[in-house]
Coordinates of N, CA and C in Angstrom, one line a residue:
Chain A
X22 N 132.4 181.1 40.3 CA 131.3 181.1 41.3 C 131.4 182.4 42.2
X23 N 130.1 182.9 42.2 CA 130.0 184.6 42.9 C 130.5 184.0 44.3
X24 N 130.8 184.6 45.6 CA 131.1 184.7 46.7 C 130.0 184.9 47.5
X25 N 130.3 184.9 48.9 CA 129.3 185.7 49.6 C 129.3 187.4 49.4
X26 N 128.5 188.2 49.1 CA 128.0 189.3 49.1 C 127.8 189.8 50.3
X27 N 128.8 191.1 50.8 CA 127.5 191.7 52.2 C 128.0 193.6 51.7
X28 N 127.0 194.4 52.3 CA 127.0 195.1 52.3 C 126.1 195.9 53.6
X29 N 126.6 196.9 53.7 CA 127.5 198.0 53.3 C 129.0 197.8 54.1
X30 N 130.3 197.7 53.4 CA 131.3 197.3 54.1 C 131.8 198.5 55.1
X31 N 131.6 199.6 55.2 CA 131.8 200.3 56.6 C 130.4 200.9 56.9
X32 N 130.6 201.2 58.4 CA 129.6 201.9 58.7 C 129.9 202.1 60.1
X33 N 129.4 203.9 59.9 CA 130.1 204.7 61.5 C 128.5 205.1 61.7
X34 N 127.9 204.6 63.1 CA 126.6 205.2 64.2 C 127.3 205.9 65.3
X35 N 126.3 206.8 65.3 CA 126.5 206.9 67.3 C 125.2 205.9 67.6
X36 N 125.7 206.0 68.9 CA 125.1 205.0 70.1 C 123.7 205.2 70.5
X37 N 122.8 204.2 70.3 CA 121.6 204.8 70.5 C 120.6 204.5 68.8
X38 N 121.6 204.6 67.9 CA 121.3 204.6 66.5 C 120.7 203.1 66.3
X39 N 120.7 203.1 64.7 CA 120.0 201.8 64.3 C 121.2 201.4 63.1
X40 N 121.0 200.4 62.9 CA 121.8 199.7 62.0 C 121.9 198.7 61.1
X41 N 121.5 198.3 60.0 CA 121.3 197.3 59.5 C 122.4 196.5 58.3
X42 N 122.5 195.4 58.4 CA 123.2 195.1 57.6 C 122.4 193.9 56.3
X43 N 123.1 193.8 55.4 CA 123.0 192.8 54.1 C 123.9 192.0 53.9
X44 N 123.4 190.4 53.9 CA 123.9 189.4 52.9 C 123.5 188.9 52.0
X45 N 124.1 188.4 51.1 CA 124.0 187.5 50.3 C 124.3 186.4 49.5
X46 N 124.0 185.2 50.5 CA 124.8 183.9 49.9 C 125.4 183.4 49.0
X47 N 125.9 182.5 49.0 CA 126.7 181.5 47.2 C 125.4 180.8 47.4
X48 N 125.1 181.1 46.0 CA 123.7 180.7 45.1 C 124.0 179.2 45.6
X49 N 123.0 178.3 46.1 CA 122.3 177.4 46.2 C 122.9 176.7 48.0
X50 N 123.5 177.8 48.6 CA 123.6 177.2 50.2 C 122.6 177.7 50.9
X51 N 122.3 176.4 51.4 CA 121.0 176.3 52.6 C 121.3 177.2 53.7
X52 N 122.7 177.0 54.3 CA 122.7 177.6 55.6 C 123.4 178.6 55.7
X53 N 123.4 179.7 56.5 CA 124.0 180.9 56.5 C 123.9 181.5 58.1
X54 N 124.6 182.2 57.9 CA 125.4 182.6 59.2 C 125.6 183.9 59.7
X55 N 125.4 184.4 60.8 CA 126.2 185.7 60.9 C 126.7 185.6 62.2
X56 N 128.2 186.2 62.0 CA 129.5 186.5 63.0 C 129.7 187.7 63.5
X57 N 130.2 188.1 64.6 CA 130.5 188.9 65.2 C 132.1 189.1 65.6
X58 N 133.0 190.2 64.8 CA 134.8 189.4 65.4 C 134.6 191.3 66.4
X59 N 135.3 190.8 67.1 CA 135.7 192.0 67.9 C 136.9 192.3 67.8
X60 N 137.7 193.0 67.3 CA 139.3 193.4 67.3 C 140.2 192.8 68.5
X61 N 141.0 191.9 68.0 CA 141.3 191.1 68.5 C 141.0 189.4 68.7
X62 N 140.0 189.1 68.5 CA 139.3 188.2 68.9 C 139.0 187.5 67.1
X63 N 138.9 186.3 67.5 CA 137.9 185.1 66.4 C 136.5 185.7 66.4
X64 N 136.2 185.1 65.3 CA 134.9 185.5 65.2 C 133.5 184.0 65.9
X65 N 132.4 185.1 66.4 CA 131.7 184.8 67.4 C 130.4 184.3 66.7
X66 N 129.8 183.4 66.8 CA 128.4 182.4 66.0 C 127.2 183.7 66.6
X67 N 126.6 184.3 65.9 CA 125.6 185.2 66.8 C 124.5 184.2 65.7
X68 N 123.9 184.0 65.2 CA 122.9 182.8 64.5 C 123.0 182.5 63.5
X69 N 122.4 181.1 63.5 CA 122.8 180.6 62.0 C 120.8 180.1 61.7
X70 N 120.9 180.2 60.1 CA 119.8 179.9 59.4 C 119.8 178.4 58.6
X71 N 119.4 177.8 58.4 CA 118.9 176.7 57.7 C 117.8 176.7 56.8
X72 N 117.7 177.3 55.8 CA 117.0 178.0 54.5 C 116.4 179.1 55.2
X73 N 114.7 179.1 55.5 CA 114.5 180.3 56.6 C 114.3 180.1 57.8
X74 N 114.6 179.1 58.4 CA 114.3 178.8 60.0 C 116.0 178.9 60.5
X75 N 115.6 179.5 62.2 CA 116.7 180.0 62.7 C 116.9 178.3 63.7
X76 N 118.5 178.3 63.3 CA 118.6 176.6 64.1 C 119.7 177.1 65.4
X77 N 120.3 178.2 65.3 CA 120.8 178.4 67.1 C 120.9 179.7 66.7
X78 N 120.1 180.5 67.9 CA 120.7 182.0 68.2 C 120.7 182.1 69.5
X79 N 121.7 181.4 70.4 CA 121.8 181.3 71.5 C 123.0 182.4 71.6
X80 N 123.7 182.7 71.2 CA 124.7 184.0 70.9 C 124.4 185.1 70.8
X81 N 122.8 185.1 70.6 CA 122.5 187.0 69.9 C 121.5 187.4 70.9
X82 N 122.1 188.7 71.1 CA 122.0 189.5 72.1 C 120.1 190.2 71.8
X83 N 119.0 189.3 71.8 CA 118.1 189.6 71.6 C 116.8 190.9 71.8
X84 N 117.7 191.4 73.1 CA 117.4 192.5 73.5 C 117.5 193.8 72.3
X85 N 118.8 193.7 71.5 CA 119.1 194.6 70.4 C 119.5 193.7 69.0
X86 N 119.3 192.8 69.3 CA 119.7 192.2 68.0 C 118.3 191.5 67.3
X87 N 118.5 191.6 66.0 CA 117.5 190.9 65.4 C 118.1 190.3 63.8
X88 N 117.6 189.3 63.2 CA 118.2 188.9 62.2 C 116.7 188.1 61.7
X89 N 116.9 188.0 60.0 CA 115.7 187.6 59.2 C 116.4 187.1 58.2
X90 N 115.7 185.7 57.4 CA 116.1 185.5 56.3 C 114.8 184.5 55.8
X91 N 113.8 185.6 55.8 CA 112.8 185.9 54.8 C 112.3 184.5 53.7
X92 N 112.9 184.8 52.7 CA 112.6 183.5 51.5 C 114.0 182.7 51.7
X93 N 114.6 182.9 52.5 CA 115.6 181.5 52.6 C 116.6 181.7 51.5
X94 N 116.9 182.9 51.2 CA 118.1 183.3 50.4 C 119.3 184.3 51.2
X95 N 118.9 185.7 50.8 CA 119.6 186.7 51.3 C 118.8 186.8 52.6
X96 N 119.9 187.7 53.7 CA 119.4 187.8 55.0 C 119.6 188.9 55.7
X97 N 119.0 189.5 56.2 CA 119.9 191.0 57.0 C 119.5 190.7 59.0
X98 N 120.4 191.7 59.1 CA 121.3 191.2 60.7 C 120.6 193.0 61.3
X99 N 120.3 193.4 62.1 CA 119.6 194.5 62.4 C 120.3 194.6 63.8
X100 N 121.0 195.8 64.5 CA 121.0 195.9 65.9 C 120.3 197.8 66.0
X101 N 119.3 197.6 67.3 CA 118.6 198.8 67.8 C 118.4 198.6 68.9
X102 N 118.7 199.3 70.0 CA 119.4 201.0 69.3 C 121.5 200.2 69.8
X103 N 122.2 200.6 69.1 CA 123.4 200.5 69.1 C 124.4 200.6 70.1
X104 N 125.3 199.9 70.5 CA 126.0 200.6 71.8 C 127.2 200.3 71.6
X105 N 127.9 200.7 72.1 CA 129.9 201.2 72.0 C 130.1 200.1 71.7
X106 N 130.0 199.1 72.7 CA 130.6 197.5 72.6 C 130.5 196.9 71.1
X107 N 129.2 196.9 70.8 CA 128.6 196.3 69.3 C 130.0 196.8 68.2
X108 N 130.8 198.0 68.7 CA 131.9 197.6 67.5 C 132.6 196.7 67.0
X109 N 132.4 196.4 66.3 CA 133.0 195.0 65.7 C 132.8 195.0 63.9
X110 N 133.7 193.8 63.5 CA 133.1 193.3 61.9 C 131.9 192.2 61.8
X111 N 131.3 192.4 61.3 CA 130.1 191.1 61.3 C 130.1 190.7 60.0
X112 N 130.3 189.4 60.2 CA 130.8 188.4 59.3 C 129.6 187.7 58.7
X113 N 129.3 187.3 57.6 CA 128.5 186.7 56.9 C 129.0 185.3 56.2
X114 N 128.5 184.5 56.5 CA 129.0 183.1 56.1 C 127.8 182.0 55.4
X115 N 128.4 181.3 54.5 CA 127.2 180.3 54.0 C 127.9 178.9 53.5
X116 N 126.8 177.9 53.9 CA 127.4 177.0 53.5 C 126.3 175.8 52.8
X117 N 126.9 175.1 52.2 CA 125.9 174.0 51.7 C 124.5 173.2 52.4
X118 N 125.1 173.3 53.9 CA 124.1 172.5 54.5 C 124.9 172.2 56.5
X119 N 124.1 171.4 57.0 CA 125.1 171.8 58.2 C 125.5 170.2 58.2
X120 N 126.0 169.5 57.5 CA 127.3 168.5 57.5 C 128.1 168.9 58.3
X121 N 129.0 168.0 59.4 CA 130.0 168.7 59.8 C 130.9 168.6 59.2
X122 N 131.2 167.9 58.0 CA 132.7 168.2 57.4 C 132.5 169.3 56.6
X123 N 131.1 170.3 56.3 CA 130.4 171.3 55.1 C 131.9 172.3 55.5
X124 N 132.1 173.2 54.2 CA 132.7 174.4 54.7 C 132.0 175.6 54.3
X125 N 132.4 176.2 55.4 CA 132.4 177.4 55.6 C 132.6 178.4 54.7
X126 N 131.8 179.3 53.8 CA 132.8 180.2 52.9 C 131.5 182.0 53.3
X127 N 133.1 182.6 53.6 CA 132.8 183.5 54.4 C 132.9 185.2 53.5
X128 N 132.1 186.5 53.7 CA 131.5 187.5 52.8 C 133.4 188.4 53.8
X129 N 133.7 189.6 53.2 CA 134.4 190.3 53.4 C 133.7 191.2 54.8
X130 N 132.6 191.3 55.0 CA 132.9 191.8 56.2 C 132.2 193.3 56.5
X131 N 131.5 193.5 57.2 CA 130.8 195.1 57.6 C 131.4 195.4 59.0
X132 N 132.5 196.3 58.7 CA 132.9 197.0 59.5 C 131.8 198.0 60.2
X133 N 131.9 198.1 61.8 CA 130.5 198.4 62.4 C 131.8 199.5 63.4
X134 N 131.4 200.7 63.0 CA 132.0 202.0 64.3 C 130.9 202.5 65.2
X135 N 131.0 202.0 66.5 CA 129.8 202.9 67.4 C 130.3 204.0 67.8
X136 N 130.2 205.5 68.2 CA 130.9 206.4 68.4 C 129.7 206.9 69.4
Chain B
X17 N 132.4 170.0 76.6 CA 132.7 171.3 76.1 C 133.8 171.6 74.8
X18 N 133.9 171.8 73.3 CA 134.6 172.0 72.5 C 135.5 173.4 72.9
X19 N 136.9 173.6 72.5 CA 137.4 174.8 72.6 C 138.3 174.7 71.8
X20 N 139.3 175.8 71.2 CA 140.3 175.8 70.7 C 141.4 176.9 71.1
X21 N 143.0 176.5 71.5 CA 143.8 177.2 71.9 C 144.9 177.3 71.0
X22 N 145.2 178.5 70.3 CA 146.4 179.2 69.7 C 147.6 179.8 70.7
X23 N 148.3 179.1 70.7 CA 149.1 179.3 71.8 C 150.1 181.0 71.4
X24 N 150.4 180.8 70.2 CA 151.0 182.3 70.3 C 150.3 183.4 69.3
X25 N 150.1 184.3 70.0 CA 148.9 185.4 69.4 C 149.8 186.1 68.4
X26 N 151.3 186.2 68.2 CA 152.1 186.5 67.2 C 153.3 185.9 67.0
X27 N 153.4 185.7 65.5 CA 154.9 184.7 64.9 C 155.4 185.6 64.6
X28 N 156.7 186.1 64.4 CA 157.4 186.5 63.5 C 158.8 185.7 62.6
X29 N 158.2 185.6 61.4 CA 159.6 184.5 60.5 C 160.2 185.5 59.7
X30 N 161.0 185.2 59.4 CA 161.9 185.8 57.9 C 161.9 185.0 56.8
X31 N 161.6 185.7 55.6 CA 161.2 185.2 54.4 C 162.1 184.0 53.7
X32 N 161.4 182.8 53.6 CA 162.5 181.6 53.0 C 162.3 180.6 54.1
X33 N 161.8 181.3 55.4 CA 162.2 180.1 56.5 C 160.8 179.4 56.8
X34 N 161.3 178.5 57.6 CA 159.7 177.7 57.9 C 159.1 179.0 58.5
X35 N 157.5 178.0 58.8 CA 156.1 178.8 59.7 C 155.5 178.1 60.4
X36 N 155.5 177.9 61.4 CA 154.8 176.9 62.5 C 154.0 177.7 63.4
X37 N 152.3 177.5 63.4 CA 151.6 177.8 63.9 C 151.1 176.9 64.7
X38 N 150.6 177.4 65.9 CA 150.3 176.0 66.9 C 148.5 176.3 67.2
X39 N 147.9 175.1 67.2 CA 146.7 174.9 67.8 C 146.6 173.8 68.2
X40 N 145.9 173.8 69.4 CA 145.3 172.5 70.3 C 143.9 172.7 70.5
X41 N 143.3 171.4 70.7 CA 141.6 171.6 70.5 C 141.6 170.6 71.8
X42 N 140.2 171.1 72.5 CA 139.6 170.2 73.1 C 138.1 170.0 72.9
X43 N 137.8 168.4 72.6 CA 136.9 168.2 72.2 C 136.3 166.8 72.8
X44 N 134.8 166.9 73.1 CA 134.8 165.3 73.6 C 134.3 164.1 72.7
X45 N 134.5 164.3 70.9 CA 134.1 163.6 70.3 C 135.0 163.7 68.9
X46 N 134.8 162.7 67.9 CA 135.6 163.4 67.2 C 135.4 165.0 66.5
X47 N 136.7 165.7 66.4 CA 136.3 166.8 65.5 C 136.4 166.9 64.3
X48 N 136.0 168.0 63.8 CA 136.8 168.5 62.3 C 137.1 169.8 63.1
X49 N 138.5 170.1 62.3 CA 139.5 170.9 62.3 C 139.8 171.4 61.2
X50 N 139.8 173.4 60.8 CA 140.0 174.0 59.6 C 141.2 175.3 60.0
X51 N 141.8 175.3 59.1 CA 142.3 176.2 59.5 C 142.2 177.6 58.2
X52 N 141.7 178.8 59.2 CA 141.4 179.8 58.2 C 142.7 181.0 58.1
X53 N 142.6 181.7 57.1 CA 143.1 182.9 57.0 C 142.9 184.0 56.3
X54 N 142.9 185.3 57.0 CA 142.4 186.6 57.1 C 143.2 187.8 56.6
X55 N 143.7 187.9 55.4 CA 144.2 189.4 55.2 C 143.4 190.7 55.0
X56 N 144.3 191.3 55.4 CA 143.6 192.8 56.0 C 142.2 193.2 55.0
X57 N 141.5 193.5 56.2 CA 140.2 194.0 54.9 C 139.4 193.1 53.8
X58 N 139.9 191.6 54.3 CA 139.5 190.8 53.4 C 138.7 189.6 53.7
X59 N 138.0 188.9 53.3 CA 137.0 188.0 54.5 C 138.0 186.5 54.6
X60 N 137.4 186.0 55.5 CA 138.1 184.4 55.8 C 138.0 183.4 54.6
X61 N 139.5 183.1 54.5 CA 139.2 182.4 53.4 C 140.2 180.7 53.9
X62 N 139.6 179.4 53.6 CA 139.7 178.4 53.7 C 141.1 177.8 53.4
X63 N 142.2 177.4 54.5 CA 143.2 177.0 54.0 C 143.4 175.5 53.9
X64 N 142.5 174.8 55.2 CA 142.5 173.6 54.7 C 141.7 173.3 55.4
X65 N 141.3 171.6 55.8 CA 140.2 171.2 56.7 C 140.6 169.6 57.3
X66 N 140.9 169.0 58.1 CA 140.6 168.0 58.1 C 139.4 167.3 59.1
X67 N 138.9 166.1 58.4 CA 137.3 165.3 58.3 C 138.0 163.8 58.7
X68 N 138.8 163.4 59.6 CA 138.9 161.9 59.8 C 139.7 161.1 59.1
X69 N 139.7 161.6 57.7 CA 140.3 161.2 56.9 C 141.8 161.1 57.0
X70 N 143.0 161.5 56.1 CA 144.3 160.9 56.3 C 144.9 162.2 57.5
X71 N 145.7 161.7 58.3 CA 146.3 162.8 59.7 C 147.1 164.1 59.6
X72 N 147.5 164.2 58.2 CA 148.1 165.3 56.9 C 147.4 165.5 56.1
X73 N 147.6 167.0 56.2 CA 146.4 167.7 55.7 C 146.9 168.3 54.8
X74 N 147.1 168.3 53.2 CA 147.5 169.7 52.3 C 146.6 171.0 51.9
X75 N 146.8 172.2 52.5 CA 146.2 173.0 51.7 C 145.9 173.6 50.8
X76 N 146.2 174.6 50.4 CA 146.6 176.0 49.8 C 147.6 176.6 49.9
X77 N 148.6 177.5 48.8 CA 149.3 177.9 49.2 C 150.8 177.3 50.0
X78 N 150.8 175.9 50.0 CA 151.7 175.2 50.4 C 151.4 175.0 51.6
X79 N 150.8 175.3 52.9 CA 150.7 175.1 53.8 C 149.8 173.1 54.1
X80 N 150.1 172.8 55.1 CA 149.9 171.9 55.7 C 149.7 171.7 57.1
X81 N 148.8 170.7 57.6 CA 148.6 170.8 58.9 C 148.8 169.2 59.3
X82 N 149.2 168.6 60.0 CA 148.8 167.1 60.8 C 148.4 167.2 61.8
X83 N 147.2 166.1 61.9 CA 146.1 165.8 63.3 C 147.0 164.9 64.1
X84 N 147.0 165.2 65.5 CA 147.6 164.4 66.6 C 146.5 164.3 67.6
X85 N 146.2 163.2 67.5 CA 144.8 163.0 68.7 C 145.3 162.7 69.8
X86 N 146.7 162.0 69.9 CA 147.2 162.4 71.5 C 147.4 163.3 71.8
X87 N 147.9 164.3 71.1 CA 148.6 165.4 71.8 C 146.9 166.6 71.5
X88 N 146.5 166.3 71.0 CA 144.7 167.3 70.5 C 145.8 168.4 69.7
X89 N 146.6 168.0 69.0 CA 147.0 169.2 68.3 C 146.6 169.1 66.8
X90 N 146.7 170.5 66.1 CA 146.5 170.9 64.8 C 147.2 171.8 64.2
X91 N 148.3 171.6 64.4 CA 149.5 172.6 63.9 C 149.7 173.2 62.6
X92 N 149.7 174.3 62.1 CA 149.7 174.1 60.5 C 151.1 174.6 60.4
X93 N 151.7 174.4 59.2 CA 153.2 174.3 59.1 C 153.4 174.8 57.5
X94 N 154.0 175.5 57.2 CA 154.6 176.1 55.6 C 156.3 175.7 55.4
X95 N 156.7 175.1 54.7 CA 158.2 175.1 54.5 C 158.5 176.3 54.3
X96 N 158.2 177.5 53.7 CA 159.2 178.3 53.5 C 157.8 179.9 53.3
X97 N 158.5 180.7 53.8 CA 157.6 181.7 53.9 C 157.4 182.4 53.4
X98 N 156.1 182.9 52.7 CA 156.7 183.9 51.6 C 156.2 185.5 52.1
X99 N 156.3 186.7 51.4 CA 155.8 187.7 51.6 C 154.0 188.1 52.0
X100 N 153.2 187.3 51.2 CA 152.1 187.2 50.9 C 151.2 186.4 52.1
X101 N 152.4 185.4 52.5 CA 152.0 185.0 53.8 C 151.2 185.7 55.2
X102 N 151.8 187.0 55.5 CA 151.2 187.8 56.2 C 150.2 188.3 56.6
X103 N 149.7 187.9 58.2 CA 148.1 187.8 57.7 C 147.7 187.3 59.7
X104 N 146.4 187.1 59.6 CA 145.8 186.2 60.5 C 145.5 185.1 60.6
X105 N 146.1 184.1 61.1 CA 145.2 182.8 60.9 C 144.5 182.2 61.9
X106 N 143.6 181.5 61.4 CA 142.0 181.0 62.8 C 142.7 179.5 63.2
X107 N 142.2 178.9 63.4 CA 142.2 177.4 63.9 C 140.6 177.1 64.8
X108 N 139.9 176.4 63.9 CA 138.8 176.6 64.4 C 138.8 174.8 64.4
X109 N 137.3 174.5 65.1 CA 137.2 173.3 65.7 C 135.8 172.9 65.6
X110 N 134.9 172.2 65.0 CA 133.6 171.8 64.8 C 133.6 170.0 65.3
X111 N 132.8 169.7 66.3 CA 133.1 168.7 66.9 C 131.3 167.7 66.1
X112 N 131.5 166.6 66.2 CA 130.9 165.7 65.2 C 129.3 166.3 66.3
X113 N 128.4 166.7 65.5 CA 126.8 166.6 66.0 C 126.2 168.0 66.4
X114 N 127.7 169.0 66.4 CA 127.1 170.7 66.4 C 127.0 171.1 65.2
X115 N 126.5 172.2 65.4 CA 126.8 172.9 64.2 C 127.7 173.9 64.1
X116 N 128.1 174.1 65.3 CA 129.0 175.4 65.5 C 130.8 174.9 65.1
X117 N 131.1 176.4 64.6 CA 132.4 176.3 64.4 C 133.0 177.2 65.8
X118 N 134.0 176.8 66.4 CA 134.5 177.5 67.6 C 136.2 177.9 67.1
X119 N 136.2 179.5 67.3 CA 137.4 180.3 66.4 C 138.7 180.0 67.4
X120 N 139.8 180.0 67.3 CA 140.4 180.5 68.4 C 141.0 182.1 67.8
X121 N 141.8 182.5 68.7 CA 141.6 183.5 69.5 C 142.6 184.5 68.1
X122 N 142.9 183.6 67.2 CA 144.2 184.0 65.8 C 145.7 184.2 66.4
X123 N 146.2 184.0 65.5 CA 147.8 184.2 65.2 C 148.0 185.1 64.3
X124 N 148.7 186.3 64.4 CA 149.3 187.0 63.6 C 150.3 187.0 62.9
X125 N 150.7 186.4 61.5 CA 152.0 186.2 61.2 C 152.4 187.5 60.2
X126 N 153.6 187.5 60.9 CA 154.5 188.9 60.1 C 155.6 188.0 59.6
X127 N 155.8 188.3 58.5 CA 157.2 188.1 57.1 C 158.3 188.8 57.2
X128 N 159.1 188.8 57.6 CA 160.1 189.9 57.4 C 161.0 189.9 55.9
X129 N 161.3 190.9 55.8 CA 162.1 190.6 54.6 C 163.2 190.2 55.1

C-alpha cells in the first residue's frame, strides 16, 4: 500500500514570498490533514478535510494561510506572503474517516526555510 | 480541555537496557492514546494505539505501553534497546467526540553504544 505522498520535501523562501505545497493521500481515505511541527515542538492540527469539505481550521492562520482539497483526493496547503515564524515542517496526514480509534498515517514532511 | 505531558524532553539508555518513556494525559472523557515515532527526515510513523480495549498495549518493534486511568498515564516501555531505537517519540491524545489529535511536546531517545 502507497503511503502518503507530499511534495516538494525542502523548500527555502524569503519572507514576503509565496509557497505552496502538495499531498497526496493513501488511496481510499476520506480525511486528511495538514500539520505544522516547529523545531522542537509536536506537531500542530492547522485543518483537517473530510473528502472536500473543511471540518476544523480553527488553527490556520487565515490571514496567510489557505488550503484546498478540490475533488476530495489530493490537497495543497498555500501560505502568502511568508514570514520567519512559518519555518517549520508541514505534515500531511490521512486517515480512513474521523473514528476516534481511526489512525493516523502520516507523509514525510516539507521542510519550509523562511530566510 | 484535552492535553498531553512528556515529562522528559530527553532519555538517554545504553544499548541492551530498558526504555521508559513517560506520558500523562489529561482528558475529560475517555481517550484514545497513540504513541508515534519520528526518525530523522522521516514522517510519523505509528507505534501503537490504545481504544478502551485491554490496558497493555503491544506495538511494534517490541515496544509496549499500559493505560493507567488513575494515574492518566501512558507510558511506553521497551525491554531492551536497540541501536535503531533512536529517534523522537509523540504521545498524543484524541479524546472520544474530537477529532483532533493533541501531540505532546516529544522525547528524544539517544542509544548509546
Amino acid at each position: 500500500e502507497a503511503g502518503v505522498a507530499q511534495s516538494p520535501r525542502y523548500k527555502i523562501i524569503e519572507k514576503r514570498q509565496s509557497v505552496a505545497f502538495w499531498c497526496n493521500p493513501i488511496s481510499g481515505h476520506a480525511t486528511l490533514y495538514w500539520y505544522q511541527q516547529i523545531l522542537g515542538q509536536g506537531p500542530k492540527l492547522l485543518i483537517q478535510f473530510q473528502n472536500n469539505g473543511v471540518v476544523d481550521d480553527s488553527q490556520l492562520p487565515k490571514d496567510r494561510f489557505s488550503a484546498e482539497r478540490l475533488k476530495g483526493v489530493d490537497s495543497t496547503l498555500k501560505i502568502q506572503p511568508a514570514k520567519l515564524e512559518d519555518s517549520a515542517v508541514y505534515l500531511c496526514a490521512s486517515s480512513w474517516s474521523t473514528s476516534e480509534t481511526d489512525t493516523q498515517y502520516f507523509g514525510p514532511g516539507t521542510r519550509l526555510t523562511v530566510l | 480541555a484535552q492535553s498531553v505531558t512528556q515529562l522528559d524532553s530527553h532519555v538517554s539508555v545504553s544499548e541492551g537496557t530498558p526504555v521508559l518513556l513517560r506520558c500523562n494525559y489529561s482528558s475529560s472523557y475517555s481517550p484514545s492514546l497513540f504513541w508515534y515515532v519520528q526518525h530523522p527526515n522521516k514522517g510519523l510513523q505509528l507505534l501503537l494505539k490504545y481504544t478502551s480495549a485491554a490496558t497493555l498495549v503491544k506495538g511494534i518493534n517490541g515496544f509496549e505501553a499500559e493505560f493507567k486511568k488513575s494515574e492518566t498515564s501512558f507510558h511506553l516501555t521497551k525491554p531492551s534497546a536497540h541501536m535503531s531505537d533512536a529517534a523522537e517519540y509523540f504521545c498524543v491524545v484524541r479524546t472520544s467526540g474530537t477529532y483532533k489529535y493533541i501531540f505532546g511536546t516529544g522525547t528524544r531517545l539517544k542509544v548509546l553504544a
